[in-house]
Rosetta silent file (secondary structure, phi, psi, omega in degrees, C-alpha in Angstrom):
SEQUENCE: MKRGIAVLFSVGALLTVGYFTVSKWAIRHETITFLDPERDNRPVAVDIAVRRDKEMQANAGMMKLPVAILNHGNTVKFTEYSFVANIFAARGYEVVSIQHDLPTDPPMVTKIGEPYVGRLAQIERGVANIKFAVAKMHEVQPNADYDHLTVVGHSMGGDITMYFAKQYPDEIKKVVTMDNLRVPFITSGKFKILSFRSTDPQFKADPGVVPSTDICEKAGITVVNTKFQHNDMRDTGSENAKSSIQDMLDKFLAEADSDLAPVETSAPNVVLDPGPVPPFVPTGKQTEPVKPVTH
SCORE:     score description
SCORE:     0.000 S_00000001
   1 L     0.000  -47.054  179.998 -257.859  -14.544   86.424 S_00000001
   2 H   -63.277  -38.390  178.883 -255.925  -16.849   84.158 S_00000001
   3 H   -62.408  -41.097  179.514 -253.100  -14.328   84.048 S_00000001
   4 H   -62.436  -42.541  178.287 -253.067  -14.218   87.829 S_00000001
   5 H   -63.827  -40.356  179.673 -252.878  -17.997   88.033 S_00000001
   6 H   -63.185  -42.567  178.826 -250.086  -18.031   85.474 S_00000001
   7 H   -64.062  -44.678  179.626 -248.094  -15.449   87.449 S_00000001
   8 H   -60.493  -42.611  178.755 -248.676  -17.358   90.681 S_00000001
   9 H   -62.830  -41.925 -179.487 -247.551  -20.581   89.015 S_00000001
  10 H   -62.682  -44.382  178.649 -244.426  -18.881   87.678 S_00000001
  11 H   -62.187  -42.557  178.504 -243.528  -17.509   91.114 S_00000001
  12 H   -62.526  -39.686  179.093 -244.100  -20.928   92.656 S_00000001
  13 H   -64.474  -40.647  179.527 -241.914  -22.560   90.032 S_00000001
  14 H   -64.860  -41.301  178.390 -239.130  -20.048   90.683 S_00000001
  15 H   -63.757  -38.893  178.796 -239.344  -20.652   94.414 S_00000001
  16 H   -64.684  -45.124  178.225 -239.214  -24.404   93.831 S_00000001
  17 H   -61.516  -42.996  179.205 -236.179  -24.106   91.578 S_00000001
  18 H   -61.481  -41.012  179.614 -234.533  -21.814   94.138 S_00000001
  19 H   -61.122  -48.208 -178.126 -235.250  -24.285   96.913 S_00000001
  20 H   -70.489  -30.861  176.714 -233.718  -27.224   95.101 S_00000001
  21 H   -63.643  -43.114  178.335 -230.766  -25.130   93.960 S_00000001
  22 H   -71.021  -42.026 -175.700 -230.016  -24.271   97.573 S_00000001
  23 H   -60.678  -39.821 -174.884 -230.883  -27.737   98.868 S_00000001
  24 L   -66.689  -19.779  177.716 -228.485  -29.590   96.627 S_00000001
  25 L   -93.511   -5.891 -176.352 -225.619  -27.589   98.126 S_00000001
  26 L   -65.265  147.959  179.408 -226.785  -28.177  101.696 S_00000001
  27 E  -102.360  125.871 -179.949 -224.505  -30.106  104.022 S_00000001
  28 E   -95.575  133.858  175.532 -226.061  -32.968  105.930 S_00000001
  29 E  -113.867  138.352  177.774 -224.792  -33.858  109.412 S_00000001
  30 E  -144.924  135.265  177.899 -225.467  -37.200  111.066 S_00000001
  31 E  -107.283  129.070  178.783 -224.127  -38.658  114.308 S_00000001
  32 E  -129.260  141.460  175.414 -223.621  -42.414  114.615 S_00000001
  33 E  -113.625  121.883  176.646 -222.154  -44.376  117.516 S_00000001
  34 E  -100.699  149.496  176.637 -220.276  -47.587  116.752 S_00000001
  35 E  -110.157  125.982 -177.559 -219.349  -50.187  119.376 S_00000001
  36 E   -93.857  104.839 -177.428 -215.871  -51.714  119.145 S_00000001
  37 H   -66.320  -22.552 -179.762 -216.059  -55.376  120.288 S_00000001
  38 H   -76.566  -11.325  178.775 -212.255  -55.622  120.368 S_00000001
  39 H  -129.304   51.920  176.802 -212.177  -52.997  123.129 S_00000001
  40 L    55.259   43.703  179.449 -215.030  -54.131  125.385 S_00000001
  41 L    55.864   39.641  177.276 -217.653  -52.529  123.143 S_00000001
  42 E   -59.364  127.390  177.123 -216.080  -49.105  123.503 S_00000001
  43 E   -75.243  130.415  176.580 -218.465  -46.541  121.984 S_00000001
  44 E  -123.138  101.731 -179.398 -216.910  -44.525  119.161 S_00000001
  45 E   -85.673  141.216  176.255 -219.216  -41.711  118.100 S_00000001
  46 E  -131.124  143.395  170.709 -218.736  -40.009  114.731 S_00000001
  47 E  -107.326  121.787 -177.592 -220.338  -36.950  113.208 S_00000001
  48 E  -101.331  127.000  174.861 -220.643  -37.298  109.437 S_00000001
  49 E  -119.445  127.806 -177.420 -220.823  -34.158  107.298 S_00000001
  50 E  -152.879  143.611  176.365 -221.490  -34.544  103.579 S_00000001
  51 E   -73.220  132.928 -172.480 -222.949  -32.458  100.780 S_00000001
  52 H   -61.687  -41.038 -177.186 -226.319  -33.880   99.816 S_00000001
  53 H   -68.796  -37.029  178.379 -225.818  -33.722   96.055 S_00000001
  54 H   -69.539  -36.638  177.206 -222.415  -35.420   96.270 S_00000001
  55 H   -63.580  -40.315  177.734 -223.833  -38.088   98.554 S_00000001
  56 H   -63.449  -41.312  178.041 -226.575  -38.782   96.017 S_00000001
  57 H   -63.829  -41.234  178.729 -223.993  -39.127   93.250 S_00000001
  58 H   -65.273  -42.307  179.441 -221.950  -41.523   95.391 S_00000001
  59 H   -63.643  -28.616  178.460 -225.038  -43.587   96.248 S_00000001
  60 L   -84.910    0.342  179.418 -225.780  -43.832   92.527 S_00000001
  61 L    76.965   17.777 -177.732 -222.269  -45.159   91.901 S_00000001
  62 L   -85.493  -17.122 -177.178 -221.288  -42.076   89.904 S_00000001
  63 L  -161.776  167.145  170.530 -218.303  -41.163   92.078 S_00000001
  64 L  -112.016  128.700 -179.412 -216.293  -41.992   95.168 S_00000001
  65 E   -71.659  131.056  168.533 -216.355  -39.417   97.919 S_00000001
  66 E   -66.795  153.050 -172.094 -212.963  -38.188   99.135 S_00000001
  67 E  -122.828  132.253  173.004 -212.703  -38.666  102.902 S_00000001
  68 E  -118.528  129.507  176.930 -211.476  -36.315  105.638 S_00000001
  69 E  -102.675  124.219 -174.785 -210.991  -37.561  109.200 S_00000001
  70 E  -111.897  127.152 -174.395 -211.336  -34.790  111.801 S_00000001
  71 E  -119.220  125.180 -174.579 -209.785  -35.160  115.279 S_00000001
  72 L   -80.790  165.457  176.167 -210.693  -32.921  118.225 S_00000001
  73 L   -82.110  169.899 -179.496 -208.452  -31.457  120.905 S_00000001
  74 L   -61.119  131.895 -179.821 -208.182  -32.628  124.503 S_00000001
  75 L    69.082    5.447  178.918 -211.426  -32.050  126.495 S_00000001
  76 L  -103.705  143.505 -178.759 -213.121  -30.711  123.325 S_00000001
  77 L   -79.951  155.988 -178.828 -216.072  -32.513  121.731 S_00000001
  78 L   -67.115  -15.673 -179.726 -215.986  -33.975  118.228 S_00000001
  79 L   -93.678    6.612 -173.137 -218.846  -31.698  117.181 S_00000001
  80 L   -99.618   23.657  178.176 -216.959  -28.465  117.958 S_00000001
  81 L  -132.859   37.487 -177.759 -215.165  -28.112  114.628 S_00000001
  82 H   -64.461  -27.731 -179.553 -218.055  -27.584  112.226 S_00000001
  83 H   -66.348  -27.089  174.758 -216.332  -24.519  110.736 S_00000001
  84 H   -84.655  -46.574 -178.289 -213.588  -26.859  109.483 S_00000001
  85 H   -56.847  -39.346 -176.227 -215.856  -29.788  108.618 S_00000001
  86 H   -70.035  -28.720  175.601 -218.081  -27.597  106.460 S_00000001
  87 H   -64.445  -45.896  178.224 -215.169  -26.390  104.318 S_00000001
  88 H   -66.510  -45.271 -178.270 -214.296  -29.982  103.428 S_00000001
  89 H   -62.419  -38.345  179.934 -217.938  -31.007  103.006 S_00000001
  90 H   -63.501  -26.124  178.300 -218.616  -28.045  100.718 S_00000001
  91 L   -90.639    8.489  174.236 -215.840  -29.313   98.441 S_00000001
  92 L    98.174    7.964  178.432 -217.467  -32.735   98.208 S_00000001
  93 L   -79.448  151.138  160.954 -215.717  -34.584  101.029 S_00000001
  94 E   -90.398  116.037 -177.579 -217.281  -37.057  103.389 S_00000001
  95 E  -101.983  127.777 -179.169 -216.082  -35.662  106.720 S_00000001
  96 E  -119.102  104.473  177.597 -215.877  -38.035  109.684 S_00000001
  97 E   -94.339  126.708 -171.135 -215.345  -36.300  113.028 S_00000001
  98 E  -109.580  134.400  172.569 -214.467  -38.824  115.734 S_00000001
  99 L   -84.630  113.407 -175.204 -215.061  -38.603  119.489 S_00000001
 100 L   -92.035  -32.746 -174.516 -211.816  -39.908  121.014 S_00000001
 101 L  -102.449  146.159  174.665 -212.347  -39.299  124.733 S_00000001
 102 L  -122.879  152.628  178.196 -214.951  -40.792  127.060 S_00000001
 103 L   -58.496  -25.360 -178.543 -215.884  -39.689  130.595 S_00000001
 104 L   -85.384   -6.443  178.836 -214.742  -43.116  131.803 S_00000001
 105 L   -70.390  145.348  176.483 -211.240  -42.761  130.339 S_00000001
 106 L   -64.065  150.596 -179.216 -208.429  -42.173  132.846 S_00000001
 107 L   -65.553  150.155  177.930 -207.208  -38.578  133.001 S_00000001
 108 L   -80.310  128.966 -178.139 -204.272  -37.582  130.844 S_00000001
 109 L  -117.718  126.643  178.302 -201.146  -37.038  132.904 S_00000001
 110 L   -79.587  129.138 -179.069 -198.158  -35.127  131.585 S_00000001
 111 L  -131.032  105.600 -179.875 -194.864  -36.903  132.264 S_00000001
 112 L   -61.112  134.749  177.601 -191.671  -35.129  131.322 S_00000001
 113 L    97.358  -17.333  176.964 -189.147  -37.446  129.687 S_00000001
 114 L   -92.357  160.024 -178.832 -191.677  -39.960  128.352 S_00000001
 115 H   -53.451  127.949  179.434 -192.666  -40.129  124.668 S_00000001
 116 H    54.982   38.265  177.973 -194.806  -37.103  123.742 S_00000001
 117 H    55.300   40.534  174.857 -194.697  -35.993  127.377 S_00000001
 118 H    83.134   10.986 -175.560 -196.581  -39.067  128.535 S_00000001
 119 L  -102.995   11.746 -177.075 -199.427  -38.800  126.029 S_00000001
 120 H   -60.555  -39.194 -178.273 -198.588  -41.799  123.883 S_00000001
 121 H   -60.780  -43.327  179.464 -201.411  -43.908  125.347 S_00000001
 122 H   -68.526  -36.601  178.725 -204.029  -41.313  124.400 S_00000001
 123 H   -66.241  -44.588  179.156 -202.503  -40.856  120.955 S_00000001
 124 H   -65.540  -34.320  175.408 -202.502  -44.599  120.287 S_00000001
 125 H   -63.763  -40.506  177.607 -206.108  -44.794  121.453 S_00000001
 126 H   -62.958  -40.827  177.661 -206.972  -42.091  118.947 S_00000001
 127 H   -62.548  -42.088  177.626 -205.256  -44.016  116.160 S_00000001
 128 H   -62.532  -38.504  177.519 -207.239  -47.130  117.107 S_00000001
 129 H   -62.715  -41.171  179.866 -210.436  -45.061  117.002 S_00000001
 130 H   -63.772  -48.562 -178.928 -209.623  -43.837  113.499 S_00000001
 131 H   -59.437  -42.271 -179.283 -208.916  -47.339  112.182 S_00000001
 132 H   -67.719  -46.290 -178.253 -212.131  -48.659  113.722 S_00000001
 133 H   -62.876  -40.206  179.216 -214.289  -45.749  112.539 S_00000001
 134 H   -63.842  -41.848  178.604 -212.948  -45.991  108.991 S_00000001
 135 H   -61.638  -40.617  179.759 -213.698  -49.716  108.903 S_00000001
 136 H   -72.255  -32.313  178.919 -217.280  -49.086  110.056 S_00000001
 137 H   -67.042  -25.109  173.285 -217.736  -46.219  107.588 S_00000001
 138 H   -55.330  -37.247 -179.157 -217.066  -48.716  104.788 S_00000001
 139 H   -76.614  -36.747 -177.979 -220.422  -50.236  105.750 S_00000001
 140 H   -71.929  -46.285 -179.400 -222.238  -46.893  106.060 S_00000001
 141 L  -139.148   89.723 -177.660 -220.963  -45.417  102.796 S_00000001
 142 L   -69.306  -20.446 -177.621 -219.059  -47.911  100.626 S_00000001
 143 L   -91.464   56.129  177.132 -218.701  -45.417   97.769 S_00000001
 144 E  -139.905  153.932 -174.976 -215.975  -43.367   99.427 S_00000001
 145 E   -92.511   89.616 -179.995 -212.188  -43.436   99.099 S_00000001
 146 E   -86.915    1.147  179.434 -210.933  -44.745  102.427 S_00000001
 147 E   -91.118  -11.809 -178.048 -207.554  -45.663  100.948 S_00000001
 148 E  -136.437   79.087 -172.475 -206.411  -42.048  100.531 S_00000001
 149 E   -84.479  146.455  164.008 -207.419  -40.147  103.649 S_00000001
 150 E  -101.801  121.213 -176.801 -207.057  -36.485  104.460 S_00000001
 151 E  -110.147  135.820 -172.487 -206.444  -36.326  108.209 S_00000001
 152 E  -134.148  143.209  177.467 -207.119  -33.155  110.188 S_00000001
 153 E  -165.439  153.228  178.505 -206.728  -32.297  113.855 S_00000001
 154 E  -113.887  132.960  174.485 -206.440  -29.563  116.469 S_00000001
 155 L    56.746 -119.028  177.715 -204.029  -29.644  119.417 S_00000001
 156 H   -58.763  -37.052  176.292 -204.105  -33.213  120.791 S_00000001
 157 H   -64.364  -30.949  174.945 -206.160  -34.163  117.734 S_00000001
 158 H   -68.525  -35.956  175.457 -203.359  -32.741  115.597 S_00000001
 159 H   -67.384  -40.449  175.372 -200.889  -35.002  117.380 S_00000001
 160 H   -60.806  -43.565  179.020 -203.183  -37.980  116.753 S_00000001
 161 H   -58.172  -49.838 -177.597 -203.392  -36.874  113.118 S_00000001
 162 H   -67.311  -38.406  179.861 -199.623  -36.653  112.673 S_00000001
 163 H   -67.080  -41.018  177.820 -199.010  -39.938  114.503 S_00000001
 164 H   -60.977  -44.264  179.140 -201.618  -41.726  112.376 S_00000001
 165 H   -63.639  -33.068  177.546 -199.962  -40.406  109.210 S_00000001
 166 H   -69.527  -38.626 -178.664 -196.617  -41.624  110.522 S_00000001
 167 H   -76.405  -33.141 -174.538 -198.011  -45.110  111.214 S_00000001
 168 L  -131.453   60.357 -175.011 -199.983  -45.420  107.958 S_00000001
 169 H   -61.764  -29.729 -178.180 -198.318  -43.157  105.357 S_00000001
 170 H   -73.932  -10.830  179.133 -199.621  -45.166  102.391 S_00000001
 171 H   -99.839    4.999 -172.252 -203.210  -44.389  103.446 S_00000001
 172 E  -108.912  136.760  172.883 -202.675  -40.627  103.574 S_00000001
 173 E  -105.120  -43.320  179.880 -203.303  -38.010  100.893 S_00000001
 174 E  -147.765  155.830  176.574 -203.028  -34.793  102.954 S_00000001
 175 E  -128.754  131.671  175.081 -202.429  -33.700  106.550 S_00000001
 176 E  -129.511  123.404  176.699 -203.831  -30.556  108.166 S_00000001
 177 E  -124.304  153.420  175.826 -203.035  -29.660  111.775 S_00000001
 178 E  -124.816   98.029  174.846 -203.967  -26.749  113.985 S_00000001
 179 L    60.572   43.932  169.672 -201.377  -26.156  116.687 S_00000001
 180 L   -70.499  144.123 -168.020 -200.314  -29.737  117.414 S_00000001
 181 L  -120.179  -14.722 -169.172 -197.621  -29.558  120.081 S_00000001
 182 L  -115.292  -46.181 -173.532 -196.088  -32.992  120.717 S_00000001
 183 L   -87.967  122.708 -178.824 -195.697  -35.236  117.664 S_00000001
 184 L   -61.496  148.780  177.457 -193.017  -34.035  115.193 S_00000001
 185 L   -62.245  149.646  173.604 -194.035  -33.318  111.619 S_00000001
 186 L   -83.841  128.745 -174.694 -193.438  -35.979  108.983 S_00000001
 187 L  -116.298   21.270 -179.094 -190.762  -34.771  106.582 S_00000001
 188 L   -72.652  -21.333 -178.305 -190.710  -37.622  104.053 S_00000001
 189 L    78.786   13.449 -177.526 -192.500  -35.488  101.466 S_00000001
 190 L   -74.343  -22.431 -179.802 -194.963  -38.290  100.633 S_00000001
 191 L  -151.610  159.912 -179.468 -197.952  -35.994  101.081 S_00000001
 192 E   -76.080  142.877  178.181 -198.723  -32.298  101.519 S_00000001
 193 E  -127.530  132.126  173.342 -198.951  -30.891  105.038 S_00000001
 194 E  -121.624  129.983 -179.857 -200.608  -27.650  106.099 S_00000001
 195 E  -135.989  128.157  174.633 -200.270  -26.481  109.706 S_00000001
 196 E   -94.213  132.674 -178.783 -201.709  -23.429  111.440 S_00000001
 197 E  -117.399  139.853  178.324 -199.670  -22.201  114.417 S_00000001
 198 L   -91.151  172.370  172.074 -200.883  -19.943  117.225 S_00000001
 199 L  -113.601   27.313 -177.245 -198.990  -17.249  119.111 S_00000001
 200 L   -74.185  119.003 -177.883 -200.464  -18.376  122.419 S_00000001
 201 L   -66.061  -19.154 -179.308 -197.774  -18.138  125.151 S_00000001
 202 L   -88.355   -8.937 -178.135 -199.417  -20.951  127.119 S_00000001
 203 L  -128.940   93.729 -178.378 -199.281  -23.437  124.229 S_00000001
 204 L  -112.641  135.792  177.756 -195.785  -23.910  122.861 S_00000001
 205 L   -67.543  143.323  175.271 -194.709  -26.787  120.608 S_00000001
 206 L   -62.647  153.028  177.259 -192.056  -29.103  122.023 S_00000001
 207 L   -55.581  134.570  177.403 -188.588  -28.736  120.524 S_00000001
 208 L    89.269   -4.769 -179.211 -188.299  -30.530  117.183 S_00000001
 209 L   -72.949  -51.339 -178.929 -192.027  -30.669  116.454 S_00000001
 210 L   -94.709  120.690 -177.767 -192.111  -27.937  113.791 S_00000001
 211 L   -68.470  166.448  176.338 -189.336  -28.332  111.170 S_00000001
 212 L   -68.765  165.991  179.778 -187.121  -25.536  109.978 S_00000001
 213 H   -59.169  -42.152 -178.937 -188.082  -23.424  106.980 S_00000001
 214 H   -62.481  -44.513  179.799 -185.584  -25.248  104.733 S_00000001
 215 H   -65.418  -40.814  178.680 -186.928  -28.678  105.694 S_00000001
 216 H   -58.550  -44.239 -176.985 -190.518  -27.501  105.218 S_00000001
 217 H   -65.006  -39.322 -179.969 -189.759  -26.298  101.723 S_00000001
 218 H   -71.430  -32.266 -173.451 -188.125  -29.567  100.716 S_00000001
 219 H   -94.619    0.613 -179.062 -190.862  -31.717  102.257 S_00000001
 220 L    72.519   35.063 -179.828 -193.892  -29.833  100.901 S_00000001
 221 E  -106.196  129.613  175.530 -194.925  -28.547  104.332 S_00000001
 222 E  -111.570  118.050  178.347 -196.665  -25.196  104.681 S_00000001
 223 E  -106.173  121.937 -178.926 -196.582  -23.662  108.142 S_00000001
 224 E  -108.112  107.368  178.621 -198.894  -20.695  108.637 S_00000001
 225 E   -83.735  123.094 -176.249 -197.954  -18.573  111.639 S_00000001
 226 L  -113.605  173.341  173.647 -200.989  -16.709  112.920 S_00000001
 227 L  -102.190   14.687 -176.789 -201.724  -14.148  115.611 S_00000001
 228 L   -87.986  162.393  175.626 -204.558  -16.268  116.977 S_00000001
 229 L   -84.736  159.256 -177.824 -204.798  -18.051  120.307 S_00000001
 230 H   -55.042  -45.113 -176.105 -204.641  -21.840  120.611 S_00000001
 231 H   -84.253    2.795  171.810 -208.324  -22.142  121.522 S_00000001
 232 H   -73.736  -14.557 -170.858 -209.423  -19.860  118.695 S_00000001
 233 L   -91.735   43.780  174.422 -209.037  -22.829  116.370 S_00000001
 234 L  -153.697  179.450 -172.256 -212.431  -24.378  117.109 S_00000001
 235 L   -59.342  -29.066 -178.730 -216.080  -23.379  116.889 S_00000001
 236 L   -82.323   -1.773 -179.594 -215.914  -21.288  120.080 S_00000001
 237 L   -73.313  175.831 -178.838 -213.026  -19.228  118.679 S_00000001
 238 L   -66.467  149.129  178.929 -213.268  -15.724  117.306 S_00000001
 239 H   -62.847  -33.023  179.145 -215.094  -15.252  114.014 S_00000001
 240 H   -63.455  -45.707  179.793 -212.003  -13.544  112.648 S_00000001
 241 H   -64.236  -46.229 -176.937 -209.808  -16.549  113.395 S_00000001
 242 H   -64.649  -43.262 -178.766 -212.299  -19.063  112.010 S_00000001
 243 H   -67.761  -34.943  178.253 -212.957  -17.178  108.794 S_00000001
 244 H   -67.648  -43.445  177.995 -209.227  -16.700  108.189 S_00000001
 245 H   -64.091  -42.785  177.899 -208.508  -20.403  108.751 S_00000001
 246 H   -58.814  -44.611 -177.221 -211.430  -21.330  106.492 S_00000001
 247 H   -64.227  -45.843 -179.634 -210.164  -19.064  103.739 S_00000001
 248 H   -66.914  -40.910  178.732 -206.611  -20.398  103.883 S_00000001
 249 H   -63.701  -41.782  179.770 -207.791  -24.000  104.116 S_00000001
 250 H   -62.203  -39.812  179.118 -210.097  -23.556  101.137 S_00000001
 251 H   -69.488  -37.081  175.610 -207.231  -22.221   99.028 S_00000001
 252 H   -61.337  -44.774  179.993 -204.990  -25.102  100.128 S_00000001
 253 H   -68.244  -34.743  178.574 -207.663  -27.597   99.059 S_00000001
 254 H   -60.938  -37.555  179.414 -208.211  -25.773   95.779 S_00000001
 255 H   -78.014  -42.804 -175.187 -204.558  -26.352   94.941 S_00000001
 256 H   -73.780  -31.492 -177.528 -204.268  -29.868   96.354 S_00000001
 257 L  -109.592   63.735 -176.480 -207.559  -31.133   94.884 S_00000001
 258 L   -62.671  -19.646  178.695 -207.263  -29.870   91.331 S_00000001
 259 L   -82.806  -14.846 -178.570 -209.752  -32.512   90.243 S_00000001
 260 L  -104.261  -22.976 -176.631 -212.374  -31.178   92.665 S_00000001
 261 L  -153.340  154.367 -179.741 -211.895  -27.430   92.317 S_00000001
 262 L   -64.449  146.324  178.982 -210.120  -24.961   90.045 S_00000001
 263 L   -91.665  134.699  176.117 -206.507  -24.177   90.831 S_00000001
 264 L   -74.988  132.259 -172.737 -205.554  -20.561   91.364 S_00000001
 265 L   -94.714  -17.098  177.797 -202.847  -19.679   88.862 S_00000001
 266 L  -147.350  136.385 -178.751 -201.395  -16.582   90.456 S_00000001
 267 L  -166.967  153.428  176.233 -201.150  -15.454   94.045 S_00000001
 268 L   -77.726 -179.965  179.353 -198.764  -13.752   96.489 S_00000001
 269 L   -62.559  154.577 -178.619 -196.962  -15.510   99.342 S_00000001
 270 L   -70.501  130.179  172.574 -199.070  -17.005  102.088 S_00000001
 271 L  -143.214  130.123  177.702 -199.772  -14.683  104.983 S_00000001
 272 L  -116.533  128.803 -175.292 -202.421  -15.274  107.622 S_00000001
 273 L  -149.801  160.930  178.783 -203.534  -12.378  109.738 S_00000001
 274 L   -64.591    6.834  175.116 -206.697  -11.282  111.528 S_00000001
 275 L  -106.686 -163.403  177.777 -207.559   -9.237  108.432 S_00000001
 276 L   -58.044  140.511 -175.501 -208.467  -10.288  104.866 S_00000001
 277 L  -102.185  129.178  179.014 -206.444  -13.301  103.754 S_00000001
 278 L   -74.053  165.365 -179.740 -204.628  -13.314  100.399 S_00000001
 279 L   -58.436  153.845 -175.846 -204.772  -16.324   98.056 S_00000001
 280 L   -89.296  135.725  171.893 -202.819  -19.430   98.996 S_00000001
 281 L  -125.760  123.223 -175.870 -199.644  -20.543   97.265 S_00000001
 282 L   -77.990   76.754 -177.194 -198.220  -23.944   98.309 S_00000001
 283 L   -83.289  -20.896 -174.608 -194.578  -22.839   98.641 S_00000001
 284 L    82.718    0.088 -177.795 -193.676  -25.218  101.453 S_00000001
 285 L   -94.617  155.672  170.689 -192.213  -22.276  103.366 S_00000001
 286 E   -75.808  143.099 -179.532 -193.086  -21.059  106.806 S_00000001
 287 E  -118.969  145.391 -178.616 -194.930  -17.773  106.660 S_00000001
 288 L  -104.363  149.194  177.202 -194.905  -14.995  109.167 S_00000001
 289 L   -72.737  153.907  174.128 -197.858  -12.803  110.181 S_00000001
 290 L  -117.156  157.639  179.884 -197.901   -9.170  109.206 S_00000001
 291 L   -72.050  136.544  179.182 -199.359   -6.263  111.119 S_00000001
 292 L   -64.991  147.339  178.017 -202.848   -5.298  109.974 S_00000001
 293 L   -81.386  131.023  178.046 -203.182   -2.034  108.113 S_00000001
 294 L  -106.591  144.827 -178.963 -205.118    0.598  110.040 S_00000001
 295 L  -114.173    0.000    0.000 -207.029    3.382  108.400 S_00000001
């Protein structure tokens, strides 16, 4: 009987240890809506993703969380990029995904010949949302590094991301875009840029948006040409596309955040394809897709 109790206790202890081992790596999501009094109490909703153990360390004053700001595409919700948010959160980031559009906002109208094809107003609104959300996040989680942001965005959100980095370069640590089409890349070389490009015939970047290979190499910009569609780069996209983007992004962060994760010391050139993805090397060069090997 005593032996049975001892065995039962041991099994329970192992299950408890297993639970807490898994729990401490769990990513917590929370949605908060802030009201901006400077814009008629405009609601700005954010989804916060953070690893529970890292959040506990930050709350105890043991560390400052690195911060990633995630910006959605036009007509897409701020909660539809969890596959990207979770990569950053798993590496210890506080991820803040911002809802930029409201049903009451006027429709976006494309106007040839105007800045960013007439989308400047929406882009500037997105920048205002980021500044406001970051200021409010200071109150929610003061133990985070809001002075060195990693900004991320898809499509229109990628244009907001690039424009924000252009307006506030001293607040930027890294830029990641997924098929932004309007705002030209920043080529100052002040921070690393990673950009995934689609082969979607309906979504083509405006002339001058994506720099040449030579400029990319000098400026520390890595352009990853994929075989994916524009709308594959969100939660509703193909599992193949999402897992490939996750893998490449994780390797980029491993190199860029050497203090948060080990750096890979040897790897071939970057190639992104719907098959297994090789390790990432930050060459600054544009990379071309290769045909998958068939067996």
